[in-house]
Amino acid sequence: MARVLPLDLLDLDDSLTDEERQIRAVVRQVVDDRVRPHVAGWYERGQAPVRELALEFGRLGLLGMHLSGYGCAGASAVAYGLACLELEAGDSGVRSLVSVQGSLAMYAIWRYGSEEQKQRWLPSMAAGEAIGCFGLTEPDHGSDPASMTTRARRDGTDWVLSGTKMWITNAPVADVAVVWARTEAGIQGFVVPMGSPGVAAREIRQKLSLRASATGELVLDEVRLPAEAALPEGTGLRAPLSCLTEARFGIVWGALGAARECLHVALDYAVGREQFGRPIAGFQLTQAKLADMAVELQKGYLLALHLGRLADAGRLRPEQVSVGKLNNVREALAIARQCRTILGANGVSGEYPVLRHANNLESVLTYEGTAEIHQLVIGQRLTGLSAFA
Ligand code: FAD
């Protein structure tokens, strides 16, 4: 009997427009050409050609692709989601580059910045000529950013920033950072050129996950900025949280890409690998694993598509994104681990992408709100009670 790919089981492609399918094909191609042949080496060395990739993705309109104006593509949320899925089928670190650039750094400037800030940064960021990062997490404040200790004080009309941000994607290669700091009036966002005196980015080297992504510590030592560096509308914790909602939406889709890749590899492996005189794909226990994974992948895709259509209708709420992030990352990680078992010893080899994806998904489970934090968000919505503190 002819084989069907897991994501073709329910004919879900029928739910996409021609334009969405075309965008997906373009991104799939660039991943095939520019990522897939090299990513195992990047992962092993813990270094990816981030600048080259950014320029390539910028040329294709993938950076800030769901934003409009300022050189951004103005694509639909579903098209953006499909792009994230294809990028993460290559590697979660590659998708992280695009997410942090477009959904965190660019979105913050696009949504909360002055016209001058937008003109200064968005066109070059959309083109991949300038790389952005987003500094919210601190060494002692991750899930609870409201307790951040990075300070911004007034000195005349200037601002002076001091503090340390931790685990900041793209920081070691960035040209600009969107930094969140506490002022006397509350939390405030700033656009910080990385060349400003007092800014230092140190790469975090001992990462066993997301190794094809540059992650750093961002140290701000009495960084003096003009008044115009503040994001005029970027005040209060709701501002960075809204950026996280944007980025989480991409993760809802992206995680499915990692899972799809693992499942494709495991399927091919199971059909080709013989034990006890027959393909391991023919054993019922293997088929149970494969069927369950295909079902979860389809369910995750339906969920992503539903959230995407809500986003395109302007009706997507943050707790709905939490449902998607919680489910799709958790299931993608479970799929990646299960696929690893099907590959046996080869599953731990870098010659196959499966353990790389599983290791990456450990970071994806934690960043942009841990699984537990999303459970609490959903729990709060269900009960009306906050269990955060
Ligand atoms: P903690 O907050 O210390 O949490 C530890 C554990 O305690 C978790 O399991 C958590 O769920 C649990 N926990 C905490 N509070 C509660 C509670 N109230 N109830 C129940 N359980 C709780 N941050 C940025 O700002 N910018 C970036 O670009 C960025 N990139 C990242 C890239 C990577 C590779 C990684 C790993 C992280 C990145 N982060 C970034 C940081 C990330 O967002 C944080 O790691 C995340 O928010 C969790 O914070 P934490 O690691 O301090 O864990």
Coordinates of C-alpha atoms and ligand atoms in Angstrom, one line a residue:
M1 CA 0.0 0.0 0.0
A2 CA 1.3 3.5 -0.9
R3 CA 2.6 5.5 2.1
V4 CA 1.1 8.8 3.2
L5 CA 3.1 11.5 5.0
P6 CA 1.8 12.1 8.5
L7 CA 0.7 15.7 7.8
D8 CA -1.2 14.5 4.7
L9 CA -3.3 12.0 6.7
L10 CA -6.2 14.5 7.1
D11 CA -5.8 16.4 3.8
L12 CA -5.2 19.6 5.9
D13 CA -3.5 21.2 2.9
D14 CA -7.0 21.9 1.6
S15 CA -7.3 24.4 4.4
L16 CA -4.5 26.6 3.1
T17 CA -4.7 29.3 0.5
D18 CA -2.5 29.1 -2.7
E19 CA -0.5 32.0 -1.3
E20 CA 0.1 30.2 2.0
R21 CA 1.2 27.1 0.2
Q22 CA 3.6 29.2 -2.0
I23 CA 5.2 30.9 0.9
R24 CA 5.6 27.5 2.6
A25 CA 7.3 26.1 -0.5
V26 CA 9.7 29.0 -0.7
V27 CA 10.7 28.6 3.0
R28 CA 11.0 24.8 2.6
Q29 CA 13.3 25.3 -0.3
V30 CA 15.6 27.8 1.5
V31 CA 15.8 25.4 4.5
D32 CA 16.7 22.5 2.1
D33 CA 19.4 24.6 0.4
R34 CA 20.9 26.7 3.2
V35 CA 20.2 24.9 6.5
R36 CA 19.7 21.2 6.1
P37 CA 23.1 20.4 4.5
H38 CA 25.0 22.3 7.2
V39 CA 23.0 22.4 10.4
A40 CA 24.5 19.2 12.0
G41 CA 28.0 20.8 11.7
W42 CA 26.7 24.2 13.2
Y43 CA 25.2 22.3 16.0
E44 CA 28.3 20.3 16.7
R45 CA 30.5 23.4 16.6
G46 CA 28.0 25.5 18.5
Q47 CA 28.2 28.2 15.9
A48 CA 25.9 29.2 13.0
P49 CA 26.5 31.8 10.3
V50 CA 23.8 34.0 11.8
R51 CA 24.6 37.1 9.7
E52 CA 24.5 35.2 6.4
L53 CA 21.3 33.5 7.4
A54 CA 19.7 36.8 8.4
L55 CA 20.6 38.4 5.0
E56 CA 19.2 35.4 3.2
F57 CA 16.0 35.4 5.3
G58 CA 15.7 39.2 4.9
R59 CA 16.0 38.8 1.1
L60 CA 13.0 36.4 1.2
G61 CA 11.0 38.7 3.4
L62 CA 10.9 36.4 6.4
L63 CA 12.1 38.9 9.0
G64 CA 9.1 40.7 10.6
M65 CA 7.1 39.1 7.8
H66 CA 3.8 39.4 9.7
L67 CA 4.3 43.2 10.2
S68 CA 3.4 45.8 7.7
G69 CA 5.3 48.9 6.4
Y70 CA 8.9 49.7 7.0
G71 CA 10.1 47.1 4.5
C72 CA 8.1 44.2 6.2
A73 CA 6.2 41.7 4.1
G74 CA 2.8 42.1 5.7
A75 CA 2.0 38.4 5.4
S76 CA -0.9 36.7 7.2
A77 CA -0.4 35.0 10.6
V78 CA -0.9 31.6 9.1
A79 CA 1.8 32.3 6.4
Y80 CA 4.1 33.4 9.2
G81 CA 3.3 30.2 11.2
L82 CA 4.0 28.0 8.2
A83 CA 7.3 29.7 7.7
C84 CA 8.2 29.0 11.3
L85 CA 7.2 25.4 10.9
E86 CA 9.5 25.0 7.9
L87 CA 12.4 26.8 9.5
E88 CA 12.1 24.7 12.7
A89 CA 12.0 21.5 10.6
G90 CA 15.6 22.6 9.8
D91 CA 16.5 23.6 13.4
S92 CA 14.8 25.3 16.3
G93 CA 17.9 27.6 16.6
V94 CA 17.3 28.9 13.0
R95 CA 13.6 29.5 13.8
S96 CA 14.7 31.3 17.0
L97 CA 16.8 33.7 15.0
V98 CA 13.8 34.6 12.9
S99 CA 11.3 34.7 15.9
V100 CA 13.5 36.9 18.1
Q101 CA 14.3 39.3 15.2
G102 CA 10.7 39.6 13.9
S103 CA 8.4 38.9 16.8
L104 CA 10.4 40.2 19.7
A105 CA 12.9 42.9 18.7
M106 CA 11.1 44.2 15.5
Y107 CA 7.6 43.9 16.9
A108 CA 8.6 45.8 20.1
I109 CA 9.8 48.7 17.9
W110 CA 7.0 48.4 15.4
R111 CA 4.3 48.4 18.2
Y112 CA 5.8 50.7 20.8
G113 CA 8.4 52.7 19.1
S114 CA 8.5 56.3 17.8
E115 CA 8.3 57.0 14.1
E116 CA 12.0 57.9 14.3
Q117 CA 12.9 54.6 15.9
K118 CA 10.9 52.7 13.4
Q119 CA 12.5 54.5 10.4
R120 CA 15.9 54.0 11.9
W121 CA 15.7 50.3 12.6
L122 CA 12.9 48.4 11.0
P123 CA 13.9 48.6 7.3
S124 CA 17.5 47.4 8.0
M125 CA 16.2 44.7 10.4
A126 CA 13.6 43.5 7.8
A127 CA 16.5 43.2 5.3
G128 CA 18.6 41.3 7.8
E129 CA 21.3 43.9 7.7
A130 CA 20.8 44.7 11.4
I131 CA 20.2 42.0 13.9
G132 CA 18.1 42.6 17.0
C133 CA 17.8 40.9 20.4
F134 CA 15.3 41.2 23.2
G135 CA 16.5 41.5 26.8
L136 CA 13.9 40.6 29.4
T137 CA 15.2 37.6 31.4
E138 CA 17.8 38.3 34.1
P139 CA 20.0 35.8 36.0
D140 CA 17.7 35.9 39.0
H141 CA 14.4 36.7 37.3
G142 CA 13.1 34.4 34.6
S143 CA 9.4 33.4 34.9
D144 CA 8.9 36.5 37.1
P145 CA 10.1 39.4 35.0
A146 CA 8.0 41.8 37.2
S147 CA 10.8 41.5 39.8
M148 CA 13.6 42.6 37.3
T149 CA 16.4 44.6 38.9
T150 CA 17.9 46.2 35.7
R151 CA 17.4 49.9 36.4
A152 CA 17.0 53.0 34.2
R153 CA 17.5 56.3 35.9
R154 CA 17.2 59.9 34.6
D155 CA 20.2 62.1 34.4
G156 CA 19.1 65.4 33.0
T157 CA 17.2 64.4 29.8
D158 CA 19.4 61.2 29.4
W159 CA 18.7 57.7 30.6
V160 CA 21.3 55.7 32.4
L161 CA 20.8 51.9 32.3
S162 CA 22.5 49.3 34.6
G163 CA 21.9 45.6 35.0
T164 CA 22.4 42.2 33.5
K165 CA 20.2 40.3 31.1
M166 CA 20.7 36.5 30.7
W167 CA 19.9 33.9 28.1
I168 CA 19.5 36.5 25.4
T169 CA 19.1 35.0 21.9
N170 CA 21.1 36.8 19.2
A171 CA 22.9 39.0 21.8
P172 CA 26.4 38.0 20.8
V173 CA 25.8 39.0 17.1
A174 CA 23.2 41.8 17.6
D175 CA 23.4 45.4 16.4
V176 CA 20.5 46.5 18.6
A177 CA 18.9 45.4 21.8
V178 CA 15.4 46.0 23.0
V179 CA 16.0 46.1 26.8
W180 CA 13.4 46.2 29.5
A181 CA 14.3 48.1 32.7
R182 CA 12.7 49.4 35.9
T183 CA 12.3 53.2 36.2
E184 CA 10.7 55.2 39.0
A185 CA 7.5 55.0 37.0
G186 CA 7.6 51.2 36.3
I187 CA 8.9 49.0 33.6
Q188 CA 10.0 50.7 30.4
G189 CA 11.4 49.5 27.1
F190 CA 14.6 51.0 25.5
V191 CA 16.2 50.7 22.1
V192 CA 19.9 50.2 22.9
P193 CA 22.5 50.2 20.0
M194 CA 24.9 47.4 20.9
G195 CA 27.9 49.8 20.2
S196 CA 26.8 52.1 23.1
P197 CA 29.6 52.6 25.7
G198 CA 29.0 50.2 28.7
V199 CA 27.2 47.5 26.7
A200 CA 28.8 44.1 26.6
A201 CA 27.5 40.7 25.3
R202 CA 29.2 37.5 26.4
E203 CA 28.3 34.3 24.6
I204 CA 27.0 31.5 26.7
R205 CA 29.1 28.6 25.5
Q206 CA 28.2 25.5 27.5
K207 CA 24.7 25.1 25.9
L208 CA 23.7 21.5 25.2
S209 CA 20.5 22.6 23.4
L210 CA 19.9 25.2 20.6
R211 CA 23.5 25.1 19.7
A212 CA 22.9 26.5 16.3
S213 CA 21.7 29.7 17.9
A214 CA 23.8 32.5 19.5
T215 CA 22.8 33.1 23.1
G216 CA 24.4 35.6 25.4
E217 CA 24.6 37.5 28.6
L218 CA 23.9 41.2 28.1
V219 CA 25.7 43.4 30.6
L220 CA 24.7 47.1 30.9
D221 CA 27.1 49.1 32.9
E222 CA 26.0 52.7 33.3
V223 CA 24.9 52.9 29.7
R224 CA 24.0 56.5 28.9
L225 CA 21.2 56.9 26.3
P226 CA 19.4 59.9 25.0
A227 CA 15.8 60.5 26.0
E228 CA 14.7 59.3 22.5
A229 CA 16.0 55.8 23.3
A230 CA 12.9 55.0 25.4
L231 CA 10.0 53.3 23.5
P232 CA 7.3 55.9 23.9
E233 CA 4.5 53.4 24.2
G234 CA 6.6 50.6 25.8
T235 CA 5.6 51.1 29.4
G236 CA 4.5 48.5 32.0
L237 CA 4.9 44.7 31.9
R238 CA 2.1 44.3 29.4
A239 CA 4.4 45.7 26.7
P240 CA 7.1 42.9 26.9
L241 CA 4.4 40.3 27.5
S242 CA 2.6 41.3 24.3
C243 CA 5.9 40.8 22.4
L244 CA 6.1 37.3 24.0
T245 CA 2.6 36.5 22.8
E246 CA 3.8 37.3 19.3
A247 CA 6.8 35.1 19.5
R248 CA 4.9 32.2 21.2
F249 CA 2.5 32.2 18.3
G250 CA 5.5 31.3 16.0
I251 CA 6.6 28.6 18.5
V252 CA 3.1 27.0 18.3
W253 CA 3.9 26.3 14.6
G254 CA 7.6 25.9 14.8
A255 CA 7.6 23.1 17.3
L256 CA 5.5 21.1 14.8
G257 CA 8.2 21.4 12.2
A258 CA 10.8 19.8 14.5
A259 CA 8.3 17.0 15.3
R260 CA 7.4 16.5 11.6
E261 CA 11.1 16.2 10.7
C262 CA 11.7 13.6 13.5
L263 CA 8.6 11.6 12.4
H264 CA 9.6 11.6 8.8
V265 CA 13.1 10.4 9.7
A266 CA 11.7 7.7 12.1
L267 CA 9.3 6.5 9.5
D268 CA 11.9 6.1 6.8
Y269 CA 14.2 4.5 9.2
A270 CA 11.6 2.0 10.5
V271 CA 10.7 1.0 7.0
G272 CA 14.3 0.4 6.0
R273 CA 15.6 -1.1 9.2
E274 CA 15.2 -4.9 9.6
Q275 CA 15.4 -6.9 12.8
F276 CA 14.2 -10.5 13.3
G277 CA 14.1 -10.8 9.5
R278 CA 11.6 -8.0 8.8
P279 CA 11.3 -4.2 8.8
I280 CA 10.8 -2.8 12.3
A281 CA 8.0 -0.7 10.8
G282 CA 6.0 -3.9 10.5
F283 CA 6.0 -4.6 14.3
Q284 CA 2.8 -3.6 16.0
L285 CA 4.6 -1.8 18.8
T286 CA 6.4 0.4 16.3
Q287 CA 3.2 1.1 14.4
A288 CA 1.4 2.1 17.6
K289 CA 4.2 4.6 18.3
L290 CA 4.1 5.9 14.7
A291 CA 0.3 6.2 14.7
D292 CA 0.1 7.9 18.0
M293 CA 2.7 10.4 16.9
A294 CA 1.0 11.1 13.6
V295 CA -2.3 11.7 15.5
E296 CA -0.6 14.2 17.9
L297 CA 1.1 16.0 15.0
Q298 CA -2.2 16.4 13.2
K299 CA -3.9 17.6 16.3
G300 CA -1.2 20.1 16.9
Y301 CA -1.4 21.3 13.4
L302 CA -5.2 21.8 13.6
L303 CA -4.7 23.8 16.8
A304 CA -2.0 26.0 15.2
L305 CA -4.2 26.5 12.1
H306 CA -7.2 27.5 14.4
L307 CA -5.1 30.0 16.3
G308 CA -3.7 31.3 13.1
R309 CA -7.1 31.9 11.7
L310 CA -8.1 33.6 15.0
A311 CA -5.0 35.8 14.7
D312 CA -5.8 36.8 11.1
A313 CA -9.3 37.7 12.2
G314 CA -7.8 39.9 15.0
R315 CA -9.4 37.7 17.7
L316 CA -6.4 35.8 19.2
R317 CA -6.1 36.1 23.0
P318 CA -2.9 35.5 25.0
E319 CA -4.3 32.5 26.9
Q320 CA -5.2 30.9 23.6
V321 CA -1.6 31.2 22.5
S322 CA -0.7 29.6 25.9
V323 CA -2.9 26.6 24.9
G324 CA -1.0 26.2 21.7
K325 CA 2.5 26.7 23.1
L326 CA 1.9 24.3 26.0
N327 CA 0.4 21.6 23.9
N328 CA 2.5 21.8 20.7
V329 CA 5.9 22.1 22.4
R330 CA 5.1 19.3 24.9
E331 CA 3.9 17.0 22.2
A332 CA 6.7 17.9 19.8
L333 CA 9.2 17.0 22.5
A334 CA 7.4 13.7 23.3
I335 CA 7.4 12.9 19.5
A336 CA 11.1 13.7 19.2
R337 CA 12.0 11.4 22.1
Q338 CA 9.7 8.6 20.9
C339 CA 11.3 8.9 17.4
R340 CA 14.7 8.6 19.1
T341 CA 13.7 5.2 20.4
I342 CA 12.7 4.0 17.0
L343 CA 16.2 4.8 15.7
G344 CA 17.8 2.8 18.5
A345 CA 21.5 3.6 18.9
N346 CA 21.5 5.6 15.7
G347 CA 19.0 7.9 17.5
V348 CA 21.8 9.3 19.6
S349 CA 24.0 9.9 16.5
G350 CA 24.5 13.4 15.1
E351 CA 24.1 11.8 11.7
Y352 CA 20.4 11.8 12.3
P353 CA 18.6 15.0 13.3
V354 CA 16.3 13.5 15.9
L355 CA 18.3 14.0 19.2
R356 CA 19.3 17.4 18.0
H357 CA 15.6 18.3 17.7
A358 CA 14.8 16.8 21.0
N359 CA 17.6 18.7 22.7
N360 CA 16.5 21.9 21.0
L361 CA 12.9 21.4 22.1
E362 CA 14.1 21.3 25.8
S363 CA 14.9 25.0 25.3
V364 CA 11.7 25.7 23.4
L365 CA 9.8 24.1 26.3
T366 CA 11.4 26.6 28.7
Y367 CA 11.7 29.9 26.8
E368 CA 8.8 32.2 26.0
G369 CA 7.1 31.0 29.2
T370 CA 7.8 27.6 30.6
A371 CA 5.2 24.8 30.3
E372 CA 4.3 25.4 33.9
I373 CA 3.7 29.1 33.4
H374 CA 1.4 28.4 30.5
Q375 CA -0.5 25.9 32.7
L376 CA -0.9 28.7 35.2
V377 CA -2.1 31.1 32.6
I378 CA -4.7 28.6 31.4
G379 CA -5.6 27.6 35.0
Q380 CA -6.1 31.3 35.9
R381 CA -8.5 31.7 32.9
L382 CA -10.4 28.6 33.9
T383 CA -10.7 29.3 37.6
G384 CA -10.5 33.1 37.9
L385 CA -7.7 32.5 40.5
S386 CA -4.1 33.4 40.0
A387 CA -1.7 30.7 41.3
F388 CA 1.5 32.5 40.2
A389 CA 2.7 33.6 43.6
Ligands
FAD1 P1 12.8 29.9 36.4 O1 11.8 31.1 36.2 O2 13.8 30.0 37.5 O3 11.9 28.6 36.5 C1 12.5 27.3 36.9 C2 11.4 26.3 37.1 O4 10.4 26.8 38.1 C3 10.6 26.1 35.8 O5 10.2 24.8 35.7 C4 9.4 27.0 36.0 O6 8.2 26.6 35.3 C5 9.1 26.8 37.5 N1 8.4 27.9 38.1 C6 8.7 29.2 38.2 N2 7.7 29.9 38.7 C7 6.7 29.1 39.0 C8 5.4 29.2 39.5 N3 4.9 30.4 40.0 N4 4.7 28.1 39.7 C9 5.1 26.9 39.2 N5 6.4 26.7 38.7 C10 7.1 27.8 38.6 N6 14.9 35.4 27.6 C11 14.9 36.7 27.0 O7 14.5 37.7 27.7 N7 15.3 36.9 25.7 C12 15.7 35.9 24.9 O8 16.1 36.1 23.8 C13 15.8 34.5 25.5 N8 16.3 33.5 24.8 C14 16.5 32.3 25.4 C15 17.2 31.2 24.7 C16 17.4 30.0 25.4 C17 18.2 29.0 24.6 C18 16.9 29.8 26.7 C19 17.1 28.5 27.3 C20 16.3 30.8 27.3 C21 16.1 32.1 26.7 N9 15.5 33.1 27.4 C22 15.4 34.4 26.9 C23 15.1 33.0 28.8 C24 13.8 32.2 29.1 O9 12.7 33.0 28.6 C25 13.7 31.8 30.5 O10 14.7 30.8 30.7 C26 12.3 31.4 31.0 O11 11.5 32.5 31.1 C27 12.4 30.7 32.3 O12 13.1 31.4 33.3 P2 14.3 30.7 34.1 O13 15.1 30.0 33.2 O14 14.9 31.8 35.0 O15 13.5 29.7 35.0

